Amino acid sequence: MKISYAKYSLTLRHQFTISYNSRSSTPVVLIRIEHEGFTGYGEASLPPYLHETQDSVIEFLRKAASVKSIDVTAYAKFLMYVDKISEGNTAAKASIDIAMHDLIGKIQNKPCYKFYQEEKRSLPFTSFTIGIDDPSVIKQKIKEAEQFKILKVKLGTNHDREFITLIREETDKPIYADINQGWNNKEEALDNIYWLRQKNVLLIEQPFPKNDLDNSAWLTGRSPLPIIADESIQRLADIEKIKNSFTGINIKLMKCTGVNEAFKMILRGRELGLKIMLGCMTETSCAISAALHLSSLVDYADLDGNLLITNDPFNAVTVSDGLLQLSDKPGLGVDLYNELKFIDIY
Ligand code: MG
């Protein structure tokens, strides 16, 4: 088994602004795992709030690659080993998980969704994200989102109602509202939610700071709309801590170490009666494809990360009438069409 990597920078189509941060690019590390003539691709996407860097990912890959005797077909065992290398490094771990899924799918000649379900089931519509921006840019973004049935709108500033009013001048599509921890008063939050519901907003994501579980529980008990945890939940073990404070959870591969753990989170979330969203960072269509293979198992899909960038080096995910198309090719179904220089790890 050989691991190699390429540092890459994703260029965002628009400056991306949420309640506490703004940026125009996202660093990633693309990885390749080769074994007996097969190649699996993976990715670590590194938005600043994850606190991982390209160098920390490469350092982590070195540790993972030091295991030479691993039976690659026992991939779950290998992923358990990888998880134990360190605390954290969730994006680095996800890159290995994603590449292993691609590799094993190719070796076994089956698409990744077949690891987790018998049949190819229908997928949910994905939402398309509109970040906080000037009115003219918002109009442009809504035009770009034309083929999508649901918008995801970033709120959490003092201008939330103006922002929604502006969008409602352009479109009546349903909206997922992501507050990104931007609210701090529970009564005001509830009042906002009743107003947002009238504007055809379907759910509220992460209204309060991530550790403010008391206010989240108060709001969830009274809200007419589902309240979904994002920043408050990273991995499987976190579900038990937040299960009484939210209606649902937003699972992202970069937070939870990849497809293997995301599937366990879906199962546990279902047992607890939680709604499940599958989300993403800005990512290439490599990581988006990996999430897509689980998306028929969830209630809400927010998998537009590759559509928000201008330099996706993979040719994978296509969209038809607001639905991302799931490939039946072996593995993730991704092809790298941009010749990147991968550097081997020994
Ligand atoms: Mg979010």
Short mmCIF file of C-alpha atoms and ligand atoms in Angstrom, two decimals:
data_model
loop_
_atom_site.label_atom_id
_atom_site.label_comp_id
_atom_site.label_asym_id
_atom_site.label_seq_id
_atom_site.Cartn_x
_atom_site.Cartn_y
_atom_site.Cartn_z
CA MET A 1 0.00 0.00 0.00
CA LYS A 2 1.39 3.41 -0.95
CA ILE A 3 0.03 6.80 0.16
CA SER A 4 0.78 10.00 -1.74
CA TYR A 5 -0.53 13.53 -1.44
CA ALA A 6 -0.93 16.82 -3.31
CA LYS A 7 -1.45 20.20 -1.65
CA TYR A 8 -4.15 22.16 -3.44
CA SER A 9 -6.10 25.37 -2.93
CA LEU A 10 -9.79 25.62 -3.77
CA THR A 11 -10.82 28.94 -5.29
CA LEU A 12 -14.27 29.98 -4.13
CA ARG A 13 -16.67 31.29 -6.75
CA HIS A 14 -17.68 34.10 -4.38
CA GLN A 15 -16.15 35.45 -1.22
CA PHE A 16 -17.81 33.25 1.43
CA THR A 17 -19.18 35.12 4.42
CA ILE A 18 -20.94 33.62 7.44
CA SER A 19 -21.78 35.18 10.79
CA TYR A 20 -18.19 35.21 12.11
CA ASN A 21 -15.82 34.75 9.17
CA SER A 22 -15.11 35.58 5.51
CA ARG A 23 -12.75 33.94 3.01
CA SER A 24 -12.07 33.39 -0.71
CA SER A 25 -10.14 30.13 -0.78
CA THR A 26 -9.90 26.85 1.14
CA PRO A 27 -6.69 24.78 1.43
CA VAL A 28 -7.07 21.03 0.89
CA VAL A 29 -4.82 17.99 0.72
CA LEU A 30 -5.77 15.46 -1.93
CA ILE A 31 -4.51 11.97 -1.31
CA ARG A 32 -4.03 8.82 -3.29
CA ILE A 33 -3.76 5.28 -1.87
CA GLU A 34 -2.45 2.69 -4.31
CA HIS A 35 -2.60 -1.04 -3.86
CA GLU A 36 -1.98 -3.84 -6.41
CA GLY A 37 -2.79 -1.67 -9.42
CA PHE A 38 -5.86 0.01 -7.89
CA THR A 39 -6.00 3.67 -6.89
CA GLY A 40 -8.29 5.31 -4.32
CA TYR A 41 -8.64 9.09 -4.00
CA GLY A 42 -9.37 11.01 -0.82
CA GLU A 43 -9.40 14.55 0.44
CA ALA A 44 -8.92 16.62 3.59
CA SER A 45 -10.64 20.00 3.36
CA LEU A 46 -9.24 22.53 5.81
CA PRO A 47 -11.42 25.55 6.51
CA PRO A 48 -9.72 27.67 9.23
CA TYR A 49 -12.13 26.77 12.06
CA LEU A 50 -11.13 23.08 11.89
CA HIS A 51 -7.60 23.98 13.11
CA GLU A 52 -5.87 21.53 10.80
CA THR A 53 -3.33 22.62 8.19
CA GLN A 54 -1.88 21.04 5.06
CA ASP A 55 1.30 20.31 7.03
CA SER A 56 -0.56 18.69 9.94
CA VAL A 57 -2.45 16.47 7.46
CA ILE A 58 0.81 15.39 5.77
CA GLU A 59 2.40 14.70 9.15
CA PHE A 60 -0.60 12.55 10.03
CA LEU A 61 -0.41 10.68 6.70
CA ARG A 62 3.23 9.83 7.49
CA LYS A 63 2.16 8.15 10.72
CA ALA A 64 -0.64 6.23 8.98
CA ALA A 65 1.68 5.13 6.17
CA SER A 66 4.17 3.64 8.60
CA VAL A 67 1.89 0.60 8.91
CA LYS A 68 3.11 -1.63 6.13
CA SER A 69 1.54 -4.95 6.98
CA ILE A 70 -2.11 -3.92 6.95
CA ASP A 71 -4.61 -6.06 5.08
CA VAL A 72 -6.27 -3.38 2.97
CA THR A 73 -9.41 -5.41 2.47
CA ALA A 74 -10.01 -5.25 6.24
CA TYR A 75 -10.48 -1.53 5.83
CA ALA A 76 -12.62 -1.00 8.95
CA LYS A 77 -9.77 -2.37 11.07
CA PHE A 78 -7.29 -0.08 9.33
CA LEU A 79 -9.56 2.93 9.92
CA MET A 80 -9.78 2.02 13.61
CA TYR A 81 -6.00 1.98 13.74
CA VAL A 82 -5.84 5.34 11.94
CA ASP A 83 -8.30 6.86 14.42
CA LYS A 84 -6.12 5.81 17.33
CA ILE A 85 -2.99 7.54 15.99
CA SER A 86 -4.03 10.81 17.66
CA GLU A 87 -6.90 12.82 19.08
CA GLY A 88 -8.39 15.22 16.53
CA ASN A 89 -6.98 15.37 12.97
CA THR A 90 -10.51 14.58 11.79
CA ALA A 91 -10.03 15.92 8.25
CA ALA A 92 -6.76 14.00 7.85
CA LYS A 93 -8.54 10.85 9.05
CA ALA A 94 -11.41 11.57 6.65
CA SER A 95 -8.98 11.77 3.73
CA ILE A 96 -7.79 8.23 4.48
CA ASP A 97 -11.34 6.94 5.07
CA ILE A 98 -12.51 8.40 1.74
CA ALA A 99 -9.52 7.03 -0.20
CA MET A 100 -10.00 3.59 1.39
CA HIS A 101 -13.67 3.54 0.39
CA ASP A 102 -12.71 4.44 -3.18
CA LEU A 103 -9.92 1.86 -3.22
CA ILE A 104 -11.93 -1.00 -1.72
CA GLY A 105 -14.90 -0.23 -3.97
CA LYS A 106 -12.60 -0.50 -6.97
CA ILE A 107 -10.98 -3.71 -5.71
CA GLN A 108 -14.41 -5.26 -5.07
CA ASN A 109 -15.87 -3.70 -8.23
CA LYS A 110 -18.83 -2.09 -6.49
CA PRO A 111 -20.00 1.47 -5.87
CA CYS A 112 -19.52 2.70 -2.29
CA TYR A 113 -23.21 3.05 -1.48
CA LYS A 114 -23.43 -0.76 -1.67
CA PHE A 115 -21.24 -0.97 1.43
CA TYR A 116 -24.10 0.56 3.41
CA GLN A 117 -27.34 -0.36 1.64
CA GLU A 118 -28.61 -3.11 -0.64
CA GLU A 119 -30.51 -1.02 -3.14
CA LYS A 120 -29.92 2.29 -4.80
CA ARG A 121 -32.59 4.45 -3.15
CA SER A 122 -33.74 7.90 -4.10
CA LEU A 123 -31.63 10.82 -2.89
CA PRO A 124 -32.86 13.99 -1.20
CA PHE A 125 -32.61 17.31 -3.05
CA THR A 126 -29.44 19.12 -2.07
CA SER A 127 -29.63 22.69 -0.86
CA PHE A 128 -27.47 25.37 -2.45
CA THR A 129 -25.74 27.83 -0.12
CA ILE A 130 -26.13 31.58 -0.29
CA GLY A 131 -23.57 33.30 1.99
CA ILE A 132 -24.04 36.75 3.48
CA ASP A 133 -23.43 39.37 0.77
CA ASP A 134 -24.43 42.65 -0.92
CA PRO A 135 -27.89 42.80 -2.53
CA SER A 136 -26.60 42.74 -6.14
CA VAL A 137 -24.40 39.70 -5.42
CA ILE A 138 -27.29 37.94 -3.67
CA LYS A 139 -29.39 38.32 -6.80
CA GLN A 140 -26.55 36.89 -8.87
CA LYS A 141 -26.19 33.93 -6.48
CA ILE A 142 -29.90 33.19 -6.60
CA LYS A 143 -29.63 33.07 -10.39
CA GLU A 144 -26.71 30.66 -10.15
CA ALA A 145 -28.85 28.46 -7.87
CA GLU A 146 -31.60 28.26 -10.47
CA GLN A 147 -31.60 24.47 -10.83
CA PHE A 148 -31.70 23.83 -7.07
CA LYS A 149 -35.00 23.35 -5.24
CA ILE A 150 -33.81 24.45 -1.78
CA LEU A 151 -31.58 27.33 -0.69
CA LYS A 152 -29.38 27.31 2.39
CA VAL A 153 -29.07 30.82 3.71
CA LYS A 154 -26.46 32.01 6.17
CA LEU A 155 -27.99 34.21 8.90
CA GLY A 156 -26.85 35.27 12.37
CA THR A 157 -26.21 39.00 11.91
CA ASN A 158 -28.37 42.00 12.84
CA HIS A 159 -29.72 42.01 9.29
CA ASP A 160 -31.38 38.60 9.17
CA ARG A 161 -34.89 39.84 8.34
CA GLU A 162 -33.65 42.29 5.69
CA PHE A 163 -31.62 39.50 4.14
CA ILE A 164 -34.58 37.11 3.96
CA THR A 165 -36.86 39.88 2.68
CA LEU A 166 -34.36 40.57 -0.09
CA ILE A 167 -34.23 36.90 -1.06
CA ARG A 168 -38.02 36.69 -1.01
CA GLU A 169 -38.15 39.48 -3.63
CA GLU A 170 -36.31 37.08 -5.95
CA THR A 171 -37.58 33.60 -5.12
CA ASP A 172 -40.08 31.67 -2.99
CA LYS A 173 -37.95 28.48 -2.82
CA PRO A 174 -37.84 26.81 0.60
CA ILE A 175 -34.88 27.81 2.77
CA TYR A 176 -32.67 26.11 5.35
CA ALA A 177 -31.43 28.90 7.67
CA ASP A 178 -27.93 28.41 9.11
CA ILE A 179 -27.30 30.80 12.00
CA ASN A 180 -23.67 29.62 12.57
CA GLN A 181 -23.93 30.33 16.36
CA GLY A 182 -24.89 33.94 15.63
CA TRP A 183 -27.89 34.37 17.96
CA ASN A 184 -27.62 34.87 21.71
CA ASN A 185 -31.08 35.74 23.08
CA LYS A 186 -33.52 32.83 23.33
CA GLU A 187 -36.76 34.86 23.31
CA GLU A 188 -35.61 36.84 20.28
CA ALA A 189 -34.53 33.60 18.62
CA LEU A 190 -37.99 32.08 19.07
CA ASP A 191 -39.61 35.24 17.73
CA ASN A 192 -37.27 35.12 14.70
CA ILE A 193 -38.16 31.50 14.07
CA TYR A 194 -41.90 32.21 13.99
CA TRP A 195 -41.21 35.02 11.52
CA LEU A 196 -38.89 32.82 9.42
CA ARG A 197 -41.48 30.04 9.32
CA GLN A 198 -43.92 32.43 7.64
CA LYS A 199 -41.22 33.04 5.01
CA ASN A 200 -41.06 29.35 4.10
CA VAL A 201 -37.91 28.58 6.09
CA LEU A 202 -37.93 24.84 6.84
CA LEU A 203 -35.26 24.43 9.50
CA ILE A 204 -32.82 26.32 11.72
CA GLU A 205 -29.18 25.25 12.04
CA GLN A 206 -26.97 26.02 15.06
CA PRO A 207 -28.72 29.11 16.47
CA PHE A 208 -26.54 29.54 19.59
CA PRO A 209 -22.82 29.14 20.48
CA LYS A 210 -21.81 25.48 20.34
CA ASN A 211 -21.54 24.94 24.10
CA ASP A 212 -24.80 26.70 24.92
CA LEU A 213 -26.84 23.52 25.16
CA ASP A 214 -29.30 24.91 27.73
CA ASN A 215 -30.55 27.65 25.42
CA SER A 216 -30.62 25.20 22.51
CA ALA A 217 -32.76 22.78 24.56
CA TRP A 218 -35.09 25.64 25.59
CA LEU A 219 -35.50 26.68 21.96
CA THR A 220 -35.89 23.13 20.62
CA GLY A 221 -38.70 22.57 23.15
CA ARG A 222 -40.65 25.53 21.79
CA SER A 223 -39.64 25.96 18.16
CA PRO A 224 -42.15 25.21 15.40
CA LEU A 225 -39.17 24.39 13.13
CA PRO A 226 -36.52 21.66 13.60
CA ILE A 227 -33.31 22.88 15.28
CA ILE A 228 -30.24 21.16 13.81
CA ALA A 229 -26.84 20.95 15.57
CA ASP A 230 -23.76 21.63 13.47
CA GLU A 231 -20.88 23.23 15.40
CA SER A 232 -22.19 21.52 18.60
CA ILE A 233 -21.51 18.05 17.21
CA GLN A 234 -18.41 16.57 15.65
CA ARG A 235 -18.30 12.83 16.14
CA LEU A 236 -20.36 9.80 17.13
CA ALA A 237 -19.62 10.16 20.86
CA ASP A 238 -20.97 13.74 20.85
CA ILE A 239 -24.49 12.59 19.99
CA GLU A 240 -25.12 11.49 23.59
CA LYS A 241 -24.15 14.94 24.89
CA ILE A 242 -26.42 16.93 22.61
CA LYS A 243 -29.30 14.53 21.94
CA ASN A 244 -31.76 16.38 24.22
CA SER A 245 -30.85 19.85 22.98
CA PHE A 246 -31.62 19.57 19.27
CA THR A 247 -34.12 18.05 16.84
CA GLY A 248 -31.40 16.84 14.52
CA ILE A 249 -27.70 16.73 13.64
CA ASN A 250 -25.59 17.89 10.70
CA ILE A 251 -22.99 15.21 9.93
CA LYS A 252 -19.94 16.24 7.89
CA LEU A 253 -17.17 13.87 6.83
CA MET A 254 -14.41 16.38 7.71
CA LYS A 255 -15.72 16.70 11.27
CA CYS A 256 -16.44 13.04 11.96
CA THR A 257 -13.42 11.28 10.29
CA GLY A 258 -15.24 10.00 7.22
CA VAL A 259 -17.88 7.73 5.73
CA ASN A 260 -17.40 4.86 8.17
CA GLU A 261 -18.20 6.97 11.25
CA ALA A 262 -20.83 9.06 9.44
CA PHE A 263 -22.78 5.86 8.81
CA LYS A 264 -22.62 4.96 12.52
CA MET A 265 -23.85 8.45 13.38
CA ILE A 266 -26.79 8.04 11.02
CA LEU A 267 -27.74 4.77 12.71
CA ARG A 268 -27.41 6.16 16.25
CA GLY A 269 -29.21 9.39 15.32
CA ARG A 270 -32.09 7.33 13.90
CA GLU A 271 -32.29 5.24 17.06
CA LEU A 272 -32.67 8.45 19.06
CA GLY A 273 -35.32 9.84 16.71
CA LEU A 274 -33.07 12.67 15.50
CA LYS A 275 -33.40 14.23 12.05
CA ILE A 276 -30.24 13.76 10.00
CA MET A 277 -28.57 16.27 7.70
CA LEU A 278 -25.49 15.42 5.67
CA GLY A 279 -23.39 18.54 5.10
CA CYS A 280 -19.96 19.48 3.80
CA MET A 281 -17.18 22.05 3.76
CA THR A 282 -16.01 23.64 0.53
CA GLU A 283 -14.60 20.46 -0.97
CA THR A 284 -13.81 18.98 -4.35
CA SER A 285 -16.26 16.53 -5.82
CA CYS A 286 -14.09 13.72 -4.39
CA ALA A 287 -15.24 14.29 -0.79
CA ILE A 288 -18.70 15.35 -1.96
CA SER A 289 -19.07 12.03 -3.82
CA ALA A 290 -18.13 10.14 -0.69
CA ALA A 291 -20.93 11.84 1.26
CA LEU A 292 -23.31 11.40 -1.64
CA HIS A 293 -23.01 7.62 -1.31
CA LEU A 294 -24.71 7.93 2.12
CA SER A 295 -27.20 10.61 1.19
CA SER A 296 -30.20 8.38 0.52
CA LEU A 297 -30.11 7.51 4.24
CA VAL A 298 -30.67 11.07 5.49
CA ASP A 299 -33.46 13.67 5.70
CA TYR A 300 -31.59 16.71 4.41
CA ALA A 301 -28.61 16.93 2.06
CA ASP A 302 -26.44 20.03 1.95
CA LEU A 303 -23.78 18.81 -0.46
CA ASP A 304 -22.95 21.78 -2.64
CA GLY A 305 -19.29 22.26 -1.62
CA ASN A 306 -17.89 21.40 -5.05
CA LEU A 307 -20.36 23.73 -6.76
CA LEU A 308 -19.05 26.71 -4.78
CA ILE A 309 -15.51 26.39 -6.22
CA THR A 310 -14.07 27.17 -9.69
CA ASN A 311 -11.17 24.68 -9.83
CA ASP A 312 -12.50 21.21 -8.98
CA PRO A 313 -9.74 18.81 -10.13
CA PHE A 314 -12.14 15.85 -10.11
CA ASN A 315 -14.80 15.04 -12.60
CA ALA A 316 -17.49 13.36 -10.59
CA VAL A 317 -20.73 14.81 -9.39
CA THR A 318 -23.32 16.03 -11.86
CA VAL A 319 -26.58 17.75 -11.03
CA SER A 320 -29.87 17.13 -12.74
CA ASP A 321 -32.95 19.15 -11.80
CA GLY A 322 -31.61 19.90 -8.31
CA LEU A 323 -30.61 16.30 -7.64
CA LEU A 324 -26.99 15.22 -7.40
CA GLN A 325 -26.46 12.06 -9.43
CA LEU A 326 -25.02 9.02 -7.71
CA SER A 327 -22.51 7.10 -9.78
CA ASP A 328 -22.69 3.33 -10.28
CA LYS A 329 -19.00 3.15 -11.11
CA PRO A 330 -16.82 1.17 -8.68
CA GLY A 331 -15.65 3.07 -5.59
CA LEU A 332 -16.59 6.72 -5.33
CA GLY A 333 -16.94 7.08 -9.10
CA VAL A 334 -14.49 9.96 -9.33
CA ASP A 335 -11.92 10.69 -12.05
CA LEU A 336 -9.05 13.08 -11.61
CA TYR A 337 -8.84 15.10 -14.82
CA ASN A 338 -6.35 17.71 -13.74
CA GLU A 339 -2.79 16.36 -13.73
CA LEU A 340 -1.65 17.08 -10.21
CA LYS A 341 1.75 16.18 -8.90
CA PHE A 342 1.35 13.69 -6.05
CA ILE A 343 4.27 13.23 -3.67
CA ASP A 344 4.86 9.76 -2.24
CA ILE A 345 5.05 9.12 1.48
CA TYR A 346 7.49 6.44 2.52
MG MG B 1 -23.65 24.94 9.44
#
